[in-house]
Coordinates of C-alpha atoms (C1' of nucleotides) in Angstrom, one line a residue:
Chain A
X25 CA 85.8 76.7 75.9
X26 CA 85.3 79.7 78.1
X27 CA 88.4 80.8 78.8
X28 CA 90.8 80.8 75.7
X29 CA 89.7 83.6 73.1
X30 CA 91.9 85.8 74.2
X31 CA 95.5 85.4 73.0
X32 CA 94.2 84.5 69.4
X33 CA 91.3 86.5 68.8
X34 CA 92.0 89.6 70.3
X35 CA 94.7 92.1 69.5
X36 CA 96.8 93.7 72.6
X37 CA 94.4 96.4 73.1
X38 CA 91.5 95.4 75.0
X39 CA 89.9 98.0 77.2
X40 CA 88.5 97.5 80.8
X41 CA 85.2 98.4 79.7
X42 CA 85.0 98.3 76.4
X43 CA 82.4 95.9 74.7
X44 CA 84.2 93.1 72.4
X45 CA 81.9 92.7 69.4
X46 CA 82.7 89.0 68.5
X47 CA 84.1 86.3 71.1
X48 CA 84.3 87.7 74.4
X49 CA 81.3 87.6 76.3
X50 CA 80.6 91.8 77.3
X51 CA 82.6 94.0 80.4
X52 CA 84.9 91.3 81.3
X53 CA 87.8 92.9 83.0
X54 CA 90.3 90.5 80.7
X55 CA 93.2 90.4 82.4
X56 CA 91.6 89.1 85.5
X57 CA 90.0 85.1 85.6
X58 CA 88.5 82.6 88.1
X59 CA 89.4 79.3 88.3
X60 CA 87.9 76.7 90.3
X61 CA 89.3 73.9 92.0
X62 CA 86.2 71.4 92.6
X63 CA 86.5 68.9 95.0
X64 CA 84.0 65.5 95.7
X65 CA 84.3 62.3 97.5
X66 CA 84.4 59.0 95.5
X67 CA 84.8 55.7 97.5
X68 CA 86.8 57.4 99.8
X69 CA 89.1 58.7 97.3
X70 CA 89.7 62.5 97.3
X71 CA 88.7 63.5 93.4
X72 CA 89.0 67.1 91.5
X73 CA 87.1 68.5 88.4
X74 CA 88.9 68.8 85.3
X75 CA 87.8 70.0 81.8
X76 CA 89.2 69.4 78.7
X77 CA 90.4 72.0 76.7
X78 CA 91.1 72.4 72.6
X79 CA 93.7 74.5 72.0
X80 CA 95.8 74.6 68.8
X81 CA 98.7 74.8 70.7
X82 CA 98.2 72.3 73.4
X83 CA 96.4 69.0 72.2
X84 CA 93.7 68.4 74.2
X85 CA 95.1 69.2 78.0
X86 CA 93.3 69.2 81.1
X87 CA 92.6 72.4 82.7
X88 CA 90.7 73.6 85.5
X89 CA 87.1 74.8 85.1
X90 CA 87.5 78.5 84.9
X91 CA 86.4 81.6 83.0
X92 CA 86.2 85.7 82.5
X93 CA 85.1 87.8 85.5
X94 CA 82.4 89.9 84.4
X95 CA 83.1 94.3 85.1
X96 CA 80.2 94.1 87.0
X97 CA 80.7 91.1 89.2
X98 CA 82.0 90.5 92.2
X99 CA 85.0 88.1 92.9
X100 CA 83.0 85.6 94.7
X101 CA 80.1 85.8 92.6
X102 CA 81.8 85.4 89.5
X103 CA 83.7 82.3 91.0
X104 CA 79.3 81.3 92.1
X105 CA 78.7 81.6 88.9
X106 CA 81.3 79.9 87.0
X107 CA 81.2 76.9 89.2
X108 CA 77.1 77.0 88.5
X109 CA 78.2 76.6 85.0
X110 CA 80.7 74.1 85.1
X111 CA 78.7 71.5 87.4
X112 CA 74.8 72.8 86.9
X113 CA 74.7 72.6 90.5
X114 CA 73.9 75.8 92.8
X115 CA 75.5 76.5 96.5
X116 CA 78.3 74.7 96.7
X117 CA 80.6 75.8 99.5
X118 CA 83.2 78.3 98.4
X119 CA 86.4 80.2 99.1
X120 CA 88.9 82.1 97.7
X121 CA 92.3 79.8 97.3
X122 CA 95.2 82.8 95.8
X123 CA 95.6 84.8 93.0
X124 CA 98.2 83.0 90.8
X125 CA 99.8 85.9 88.8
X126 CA 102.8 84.4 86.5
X127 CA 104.2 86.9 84.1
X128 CA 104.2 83.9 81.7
X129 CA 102.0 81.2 83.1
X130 CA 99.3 82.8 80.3
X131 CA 100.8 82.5 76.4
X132 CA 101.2 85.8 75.0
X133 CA 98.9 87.8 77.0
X134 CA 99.2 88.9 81.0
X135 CA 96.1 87.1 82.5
X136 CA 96.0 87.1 86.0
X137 CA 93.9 84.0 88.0
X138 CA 92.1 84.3 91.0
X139 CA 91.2 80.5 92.0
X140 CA 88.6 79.2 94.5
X141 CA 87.8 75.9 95.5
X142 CA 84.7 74.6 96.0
X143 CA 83.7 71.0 97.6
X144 CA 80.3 69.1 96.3
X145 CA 78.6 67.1 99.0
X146 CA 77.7 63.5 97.9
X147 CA 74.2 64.4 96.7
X148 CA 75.2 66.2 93.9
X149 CA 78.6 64.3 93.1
X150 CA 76.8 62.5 90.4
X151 CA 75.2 65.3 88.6
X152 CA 78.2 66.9 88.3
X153 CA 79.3 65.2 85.5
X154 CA 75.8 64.2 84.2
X155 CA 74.6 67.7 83.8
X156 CA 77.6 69.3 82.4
X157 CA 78.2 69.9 79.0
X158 CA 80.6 67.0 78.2
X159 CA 84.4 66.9 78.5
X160 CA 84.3 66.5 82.3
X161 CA 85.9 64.2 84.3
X162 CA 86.1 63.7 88.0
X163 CA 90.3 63.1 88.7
X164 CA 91.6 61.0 91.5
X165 CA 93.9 63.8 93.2
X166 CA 97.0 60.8 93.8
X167 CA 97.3 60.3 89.4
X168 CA 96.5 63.8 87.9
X169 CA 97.0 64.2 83.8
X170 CA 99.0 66.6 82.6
X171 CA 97.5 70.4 82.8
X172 CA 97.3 73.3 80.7
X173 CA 99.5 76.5 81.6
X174 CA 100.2 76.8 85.3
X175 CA 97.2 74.0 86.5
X176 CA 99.5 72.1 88.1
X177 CA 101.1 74.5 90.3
X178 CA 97.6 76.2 91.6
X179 CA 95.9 72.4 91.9
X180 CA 98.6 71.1 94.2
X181 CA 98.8 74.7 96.0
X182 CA 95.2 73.9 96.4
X183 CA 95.3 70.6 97.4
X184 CA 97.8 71.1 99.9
X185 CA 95.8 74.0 101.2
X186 CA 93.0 71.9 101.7
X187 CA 94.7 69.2 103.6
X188 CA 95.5 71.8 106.4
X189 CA 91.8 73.1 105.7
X190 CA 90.3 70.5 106.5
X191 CA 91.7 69.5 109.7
X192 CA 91.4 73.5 111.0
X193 CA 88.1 74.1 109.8
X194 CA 85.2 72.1 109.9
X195 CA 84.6 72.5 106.0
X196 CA 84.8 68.8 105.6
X197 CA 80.9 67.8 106.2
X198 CA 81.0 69.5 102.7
X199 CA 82.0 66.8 100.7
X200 CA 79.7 64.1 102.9
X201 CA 75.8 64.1 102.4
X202 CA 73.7 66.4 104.7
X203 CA 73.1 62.7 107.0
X204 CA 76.2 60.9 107.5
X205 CA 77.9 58.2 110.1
X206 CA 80.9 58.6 111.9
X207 CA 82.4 55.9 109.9
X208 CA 81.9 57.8 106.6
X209 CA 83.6 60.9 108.5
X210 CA 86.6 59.3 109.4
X211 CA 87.3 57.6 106.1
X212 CA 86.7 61.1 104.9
X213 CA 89.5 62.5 106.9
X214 CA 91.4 59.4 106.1
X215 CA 90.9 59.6 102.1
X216 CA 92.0 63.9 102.4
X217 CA 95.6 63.3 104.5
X218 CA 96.4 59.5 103.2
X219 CA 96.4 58.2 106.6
X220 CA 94.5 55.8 108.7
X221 CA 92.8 56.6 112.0
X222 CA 92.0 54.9 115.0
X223 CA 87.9 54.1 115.3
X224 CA 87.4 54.8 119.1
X225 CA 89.6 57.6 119.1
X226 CA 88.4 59.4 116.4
X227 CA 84.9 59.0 117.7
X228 CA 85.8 60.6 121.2
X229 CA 87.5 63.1 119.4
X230 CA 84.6 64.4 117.3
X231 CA 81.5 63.8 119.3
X232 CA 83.6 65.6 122.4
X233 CA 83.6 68.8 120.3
X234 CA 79.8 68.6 120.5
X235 CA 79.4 69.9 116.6
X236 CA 77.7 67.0 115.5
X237 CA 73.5 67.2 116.3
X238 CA 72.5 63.3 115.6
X239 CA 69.2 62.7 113.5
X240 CA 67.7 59.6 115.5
X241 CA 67.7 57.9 112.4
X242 CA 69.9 55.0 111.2
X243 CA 71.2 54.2 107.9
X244 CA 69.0 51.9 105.8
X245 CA 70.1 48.8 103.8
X246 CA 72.9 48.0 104.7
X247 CA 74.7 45.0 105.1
X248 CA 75.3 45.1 109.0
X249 CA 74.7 46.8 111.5
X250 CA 73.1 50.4 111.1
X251 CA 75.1 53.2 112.3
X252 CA 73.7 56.7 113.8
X253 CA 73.3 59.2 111.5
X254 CA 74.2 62.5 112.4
X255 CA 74.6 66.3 110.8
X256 CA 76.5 68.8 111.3
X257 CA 75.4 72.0 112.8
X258 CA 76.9 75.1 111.9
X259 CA 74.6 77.4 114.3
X260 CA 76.6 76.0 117.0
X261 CA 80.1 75.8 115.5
X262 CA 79.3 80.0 114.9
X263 CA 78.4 79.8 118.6
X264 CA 81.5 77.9 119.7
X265 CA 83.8 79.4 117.7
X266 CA 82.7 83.1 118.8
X267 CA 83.8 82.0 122.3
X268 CA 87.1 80.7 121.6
X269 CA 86.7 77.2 120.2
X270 CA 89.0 76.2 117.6
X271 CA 88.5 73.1 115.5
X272 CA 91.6 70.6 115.5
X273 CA 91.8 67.3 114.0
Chain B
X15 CA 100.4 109.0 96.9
X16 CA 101.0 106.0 94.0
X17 CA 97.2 104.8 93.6
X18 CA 95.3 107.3 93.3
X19 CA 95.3 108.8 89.8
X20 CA 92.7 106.4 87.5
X21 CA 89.6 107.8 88.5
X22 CA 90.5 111.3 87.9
X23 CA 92.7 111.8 85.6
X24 CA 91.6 108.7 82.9
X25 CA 88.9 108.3 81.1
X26 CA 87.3 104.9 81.1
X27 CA 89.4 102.9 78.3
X28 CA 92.9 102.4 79.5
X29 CA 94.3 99.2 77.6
X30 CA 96.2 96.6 79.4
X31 CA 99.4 97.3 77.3
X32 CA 98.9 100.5 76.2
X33 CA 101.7 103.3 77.3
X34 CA 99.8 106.2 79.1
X35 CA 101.9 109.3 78.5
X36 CA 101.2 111.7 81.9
X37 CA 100.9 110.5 85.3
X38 CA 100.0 106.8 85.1
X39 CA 103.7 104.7 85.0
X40 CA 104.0 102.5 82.1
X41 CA 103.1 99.0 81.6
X42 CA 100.8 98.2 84.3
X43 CA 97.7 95.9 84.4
X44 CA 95.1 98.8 85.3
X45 CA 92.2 97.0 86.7
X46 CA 94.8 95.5 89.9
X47 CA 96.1 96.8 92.2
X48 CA 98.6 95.6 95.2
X49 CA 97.9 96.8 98.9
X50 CA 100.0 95.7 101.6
X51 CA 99.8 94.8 105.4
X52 CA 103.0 95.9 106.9
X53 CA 103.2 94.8 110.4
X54 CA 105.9 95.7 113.0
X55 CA 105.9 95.1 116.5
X56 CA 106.4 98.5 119.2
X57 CA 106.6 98.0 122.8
X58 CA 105.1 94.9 122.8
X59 CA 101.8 96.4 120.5
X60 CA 101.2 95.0 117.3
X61 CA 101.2 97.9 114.3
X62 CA 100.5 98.6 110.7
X63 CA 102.3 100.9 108.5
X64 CA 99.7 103.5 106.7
X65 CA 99.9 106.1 104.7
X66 CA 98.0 109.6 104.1
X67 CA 95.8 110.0 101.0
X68 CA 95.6 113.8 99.6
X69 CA 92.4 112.5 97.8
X70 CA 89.9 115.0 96.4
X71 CA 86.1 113.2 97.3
X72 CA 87.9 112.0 100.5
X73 CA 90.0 114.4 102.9
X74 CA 93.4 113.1 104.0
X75 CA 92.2 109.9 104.9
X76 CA 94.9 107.2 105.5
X77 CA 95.2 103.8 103.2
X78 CA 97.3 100.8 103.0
X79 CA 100.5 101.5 101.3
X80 CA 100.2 100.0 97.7
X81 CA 100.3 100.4 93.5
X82 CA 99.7 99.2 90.2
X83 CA 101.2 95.7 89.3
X84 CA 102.9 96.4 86.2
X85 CA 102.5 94.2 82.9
X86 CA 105.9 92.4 83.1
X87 CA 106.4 91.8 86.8
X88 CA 104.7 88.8 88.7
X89 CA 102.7 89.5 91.5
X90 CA 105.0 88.8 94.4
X91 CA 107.6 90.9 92.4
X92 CA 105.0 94.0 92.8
X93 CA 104.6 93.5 96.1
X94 CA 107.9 93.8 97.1
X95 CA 108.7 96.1 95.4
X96 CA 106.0 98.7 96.6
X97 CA 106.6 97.2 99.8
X98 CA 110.8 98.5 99.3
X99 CA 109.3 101.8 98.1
X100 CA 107.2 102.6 100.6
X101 CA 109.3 101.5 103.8
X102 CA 112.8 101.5 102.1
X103 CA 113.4 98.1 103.3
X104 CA 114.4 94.9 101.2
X105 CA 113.8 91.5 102.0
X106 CA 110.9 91.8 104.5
X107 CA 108.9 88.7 105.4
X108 CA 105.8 89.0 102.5
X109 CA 103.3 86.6 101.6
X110 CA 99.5 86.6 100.0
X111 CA 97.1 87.5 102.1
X112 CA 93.6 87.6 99.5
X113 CA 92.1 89.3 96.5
X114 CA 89.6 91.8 97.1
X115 CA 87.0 92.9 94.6
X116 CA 84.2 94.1 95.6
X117 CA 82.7 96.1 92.4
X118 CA 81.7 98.7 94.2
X119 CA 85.1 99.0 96.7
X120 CA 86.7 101.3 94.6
X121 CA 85.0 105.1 92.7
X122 CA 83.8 105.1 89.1
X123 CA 86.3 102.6 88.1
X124 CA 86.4 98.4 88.6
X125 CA 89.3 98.2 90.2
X126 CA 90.3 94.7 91.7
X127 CA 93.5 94.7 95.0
X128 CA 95.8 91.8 95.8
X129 CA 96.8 92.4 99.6
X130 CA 100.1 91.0 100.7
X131 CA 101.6 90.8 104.6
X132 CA 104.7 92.0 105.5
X133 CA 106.3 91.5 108.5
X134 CA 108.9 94.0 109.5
X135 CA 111.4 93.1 112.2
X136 CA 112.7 95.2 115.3
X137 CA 115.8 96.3 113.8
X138 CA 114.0 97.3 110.4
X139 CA 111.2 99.0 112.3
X140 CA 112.4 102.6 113.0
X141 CA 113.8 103.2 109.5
X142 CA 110.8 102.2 107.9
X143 CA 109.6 105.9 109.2
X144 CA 112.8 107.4 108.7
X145 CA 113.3 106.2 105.1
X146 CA 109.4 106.5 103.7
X147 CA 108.6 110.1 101.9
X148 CA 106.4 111.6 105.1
X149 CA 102.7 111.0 105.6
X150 CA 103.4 107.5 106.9
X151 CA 102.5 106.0 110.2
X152 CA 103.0 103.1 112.2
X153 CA 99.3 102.8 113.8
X154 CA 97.9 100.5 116.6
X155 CA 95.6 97.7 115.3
X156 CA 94.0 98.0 118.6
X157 CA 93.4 101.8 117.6
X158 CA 92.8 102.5 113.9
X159 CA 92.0 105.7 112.2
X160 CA 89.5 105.6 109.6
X161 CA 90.6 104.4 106.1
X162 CA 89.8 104.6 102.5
X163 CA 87.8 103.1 100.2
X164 CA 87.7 99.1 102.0
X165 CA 91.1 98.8 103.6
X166 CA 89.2 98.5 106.6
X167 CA 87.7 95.1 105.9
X168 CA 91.2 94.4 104.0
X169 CA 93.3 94.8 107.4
X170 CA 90.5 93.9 109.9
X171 CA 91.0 90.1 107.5
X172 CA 95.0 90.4 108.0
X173 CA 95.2 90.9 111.4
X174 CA 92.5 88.2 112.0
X175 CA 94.4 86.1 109.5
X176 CA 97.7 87.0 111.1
X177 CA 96.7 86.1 114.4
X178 CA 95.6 82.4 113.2
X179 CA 99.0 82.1 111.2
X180 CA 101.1 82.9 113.8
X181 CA 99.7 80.4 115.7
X182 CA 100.4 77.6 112.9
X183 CA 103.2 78.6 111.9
X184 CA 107.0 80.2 113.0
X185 CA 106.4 83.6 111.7
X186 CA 106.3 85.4 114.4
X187 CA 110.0 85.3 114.1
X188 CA 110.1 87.9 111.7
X189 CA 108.9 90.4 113.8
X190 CA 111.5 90.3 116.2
X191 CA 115.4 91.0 116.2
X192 CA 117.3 88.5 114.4
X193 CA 118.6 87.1 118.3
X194 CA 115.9 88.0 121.0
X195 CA 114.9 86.7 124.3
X196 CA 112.0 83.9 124.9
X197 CA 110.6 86.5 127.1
X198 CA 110.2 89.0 124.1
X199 CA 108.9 85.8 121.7
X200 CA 106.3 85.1 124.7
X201 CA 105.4 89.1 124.5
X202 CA 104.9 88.7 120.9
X203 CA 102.6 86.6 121.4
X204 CA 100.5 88.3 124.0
X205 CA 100.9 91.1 121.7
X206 CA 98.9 89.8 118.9
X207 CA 96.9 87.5 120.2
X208 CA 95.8 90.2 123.2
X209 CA 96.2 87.8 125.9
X210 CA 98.9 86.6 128.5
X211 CA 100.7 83.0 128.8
X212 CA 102.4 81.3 131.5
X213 CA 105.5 82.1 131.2
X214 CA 106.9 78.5 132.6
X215 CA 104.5 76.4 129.9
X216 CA 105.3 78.8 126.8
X217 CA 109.0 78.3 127.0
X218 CA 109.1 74.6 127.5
X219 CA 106.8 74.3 124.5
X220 CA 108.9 76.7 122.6
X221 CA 111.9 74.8 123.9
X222 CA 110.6 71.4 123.2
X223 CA 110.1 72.2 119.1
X224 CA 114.0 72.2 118.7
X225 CA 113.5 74.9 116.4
X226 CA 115.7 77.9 118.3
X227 CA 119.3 77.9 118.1
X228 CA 121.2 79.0 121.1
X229 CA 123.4 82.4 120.3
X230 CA 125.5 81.3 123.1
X231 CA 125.1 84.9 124.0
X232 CA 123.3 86.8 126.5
X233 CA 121.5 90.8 126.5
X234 CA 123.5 93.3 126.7
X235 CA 122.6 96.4 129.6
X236 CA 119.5 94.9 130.9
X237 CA 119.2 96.5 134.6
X238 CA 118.7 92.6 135.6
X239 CA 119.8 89.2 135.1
X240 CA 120.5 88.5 130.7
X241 CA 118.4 86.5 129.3
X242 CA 120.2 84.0 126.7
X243 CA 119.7 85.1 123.2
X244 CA 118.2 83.0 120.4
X245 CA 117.7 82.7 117.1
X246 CA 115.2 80.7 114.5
X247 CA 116.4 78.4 112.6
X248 CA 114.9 78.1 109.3
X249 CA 116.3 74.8 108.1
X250 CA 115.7 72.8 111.0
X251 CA 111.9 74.0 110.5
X252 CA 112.4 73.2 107.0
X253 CA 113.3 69.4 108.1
X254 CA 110.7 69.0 110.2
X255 CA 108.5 70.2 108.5
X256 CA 108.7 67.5 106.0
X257 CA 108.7 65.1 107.9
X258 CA 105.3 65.9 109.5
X259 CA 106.0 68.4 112.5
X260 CA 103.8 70.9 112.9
X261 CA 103.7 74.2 114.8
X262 CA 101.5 74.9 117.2
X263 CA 101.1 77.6 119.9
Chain C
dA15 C1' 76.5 30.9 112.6
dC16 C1' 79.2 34.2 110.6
dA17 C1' 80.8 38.4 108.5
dA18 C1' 81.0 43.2 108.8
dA19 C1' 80.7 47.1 110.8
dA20 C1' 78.8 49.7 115.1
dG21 C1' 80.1 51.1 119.3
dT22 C1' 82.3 50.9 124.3
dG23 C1' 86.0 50.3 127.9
dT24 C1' 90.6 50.3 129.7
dT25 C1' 95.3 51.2 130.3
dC26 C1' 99.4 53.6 129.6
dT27 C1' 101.6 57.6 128.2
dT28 C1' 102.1 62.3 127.1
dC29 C1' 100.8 67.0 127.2
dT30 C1' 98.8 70.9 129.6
dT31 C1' 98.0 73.8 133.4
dA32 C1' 98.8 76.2 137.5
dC33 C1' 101.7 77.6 140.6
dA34 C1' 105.8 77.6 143.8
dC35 C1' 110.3 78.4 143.8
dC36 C1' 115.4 79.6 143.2
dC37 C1' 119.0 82.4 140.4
dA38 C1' 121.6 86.4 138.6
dT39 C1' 122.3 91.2 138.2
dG40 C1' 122.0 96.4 138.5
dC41 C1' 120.9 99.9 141.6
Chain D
dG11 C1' 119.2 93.9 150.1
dC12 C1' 115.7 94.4 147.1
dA13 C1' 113.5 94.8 142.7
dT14 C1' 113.3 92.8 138.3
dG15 C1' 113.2 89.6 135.2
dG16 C1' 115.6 84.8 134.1
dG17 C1' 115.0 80.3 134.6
dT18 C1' 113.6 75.4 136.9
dG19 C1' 110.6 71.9 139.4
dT20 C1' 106.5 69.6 140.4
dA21 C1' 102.0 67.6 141.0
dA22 C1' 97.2 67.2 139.3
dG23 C1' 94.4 66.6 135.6
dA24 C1' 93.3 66.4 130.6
dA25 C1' 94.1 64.5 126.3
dG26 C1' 96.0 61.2 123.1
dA27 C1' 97.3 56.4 121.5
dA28 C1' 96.8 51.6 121.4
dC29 C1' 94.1 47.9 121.5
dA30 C1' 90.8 44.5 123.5
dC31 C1' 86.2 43.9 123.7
dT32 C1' 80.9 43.6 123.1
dT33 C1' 76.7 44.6 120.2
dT34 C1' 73.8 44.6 116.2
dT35 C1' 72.1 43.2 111.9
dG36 C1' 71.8 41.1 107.1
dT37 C1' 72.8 36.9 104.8

DNA sequence: ACAAAAGTGTTCTTCTTACACCCATGC
DNA sequence: GCATGGGTGTAAGAAGAACACTTTTGT
């Protein structure tokens, strides 16, 4: 819906600054869009936003959640924005993936994509869908549909990406609520690579790093025995990292 | 030398196809840009290649070597081939490094850069000088000169991003001859990550990855002992790779 | 009591680190 | 023979892997 006036509508003389009258919203730079690969957490299965898209040409394909970047926008705030759009949910975490610049992965113009990825913690995994505007769908990352122009390629750049991400950085916590057990962590880490972990060892392993600060509170109502409930604490990773810490899994 | 003409010599409404008939080549997207980080290695001291800017508002300050992406090439295509024009040297080691956008980062126009790395190797690094149309300059990251527009936060990202890649993956390779000495990987090493290693430790671990080849050839008019001469091997990374090695320093 | 998950301990192996040492060669 | 870098050995300690075990809590 947002990102597909162009190669119709407009003939091949758009200007950098020059205001478009009828479809496209004003001082887009239209070569140049974002698109936003949007990762959550569903019962431990890794799971990516798609949108569906009308298109004369391709019936009703799955496409990343994307759009124009505005003349007056930053990169990064434009990809804010967008993703503000797309899920209705603010401050997501967010980073710049690659610019993905096929002469012809765009029919009949030359659009250029920067994408981002963004990850929505568990709190707001539900509103996601519920407060976008239809035509949403949260896709399990291991059975993808078939996407519109070059989709594929950047998701799967992207996913791999993340994959080595997430076990360099400490970006996972992301996709977890703000309070979390170790439990939920590890199945985290075991849903992203497709692996299973050892319990004791992953346990050691994280609470050695000393990046977890617990919240002396257990969880409630469950079926068993409550586990700690801890949060993640970025004020010391900052501190750790500055003196030569590096985050491994 | 290549960059620099939009802001002076065009008015604001270039079109994306549109054939400018004085100084701007044909066919390019307007709005992007390529810059690239061209590293080499000197005496064991990590450099980048820059280039002087005869700019009006700014006097001779030195930039990344880069250009306009034109409308029919793809992006890696671009920056190669600015990266052949400006050092004279094909087939260099090049990958993405980020798109940079700031609205403000370049004058009067919105002007968004894809930065690429290059790694030039020790037998490539002299002619890049030799071949290059003057006003170019292999600098010390530890000692940069001022630079235009933001290609200071654009090569202080590369050189922190460099630093991390080299240490997860066998790139480092590049910037050596194409058979060197474990002692001159190890001083790599030191080189860009500005520290020292034990020599012992780093070649068994270098040793232990399988992923050198034996020349079955040792230096030539060394005032010592020859070292045995090396080489990386590509496909054996390739293999193990796959099936889940990776590399760590 | 039992299921289900929380959480700890132990052993064996491997990797890392630090440092001592011998080897080959040109001058 | 000595300086210079090439190259190997080794022992202590840290980290990782595998798995047995105890604890807590809701039903």
């Amino acid at each position: 819906m947002r990102i597909d006036h162009l190669s119709k509508q407009q003939p091949a003389h758009p200007g950098i600054i020059h205001v478009e009258p009828l479809f496209l919203p004003e001082n887009v730079i239209k070569a140049l869009t974002i698109d936003n690969l949007i990762f959550g957490l569903d019962n431990d299965e890794l799971k990516v936003l798609l949108v569906k898209r009308h298109e004369p040409g391709h019936d009703n394909l799955w496409a990343l959640p994307g759009g124009w970047i505005r003349y007056d926008e930053n990169l990064r705030d434009a990809a804010a924005r967008l993703l503000e759009e797309w899920t209705g949910v603010k401050n997501l975490y967010l980073e710049q993936l690659k610019a993905f610049g096929r002469i012809d992965r765009f029919p009949n113009e030359r659009v250029v994509t920067i994408a981002y990825y963004a990850l929505v913690s568990a709190e707001n995994y539900q509103d996601v869908i519920a407060l976008s505007a239809g035509d949403v769908h949260w896709a399990s990352v291991n059975n993808l549909p078939e996407l519109i122009y070059d989709h594929a390629e950047i998701l799967s750049y992207g996913i791999k990406f993340l994959r080595h991400q997430v076990c360099h950085q400490p970006i996972g916590f992301n996709l977890l609520p703000e309070k979390f057990t170790l439990l939920q962590l590890q199945a985290l880490y075991e849903a992203i690579l497709n692996t299973t972990l050892d319990k004791p060892n992953f346990r050691r392993k994280i609470m050695k790093m000393d990046l977890l600060t617990p919240c002396n509170e257990k969880q409630q109502g469950v079926p068993h025995r409550a586990a700690n409930l801890y949060r993640f604490d970025p004020e010391v990773y900052k501190q750790l990292s500055e003196s030569g810490f590096s985050f491994e899994i």
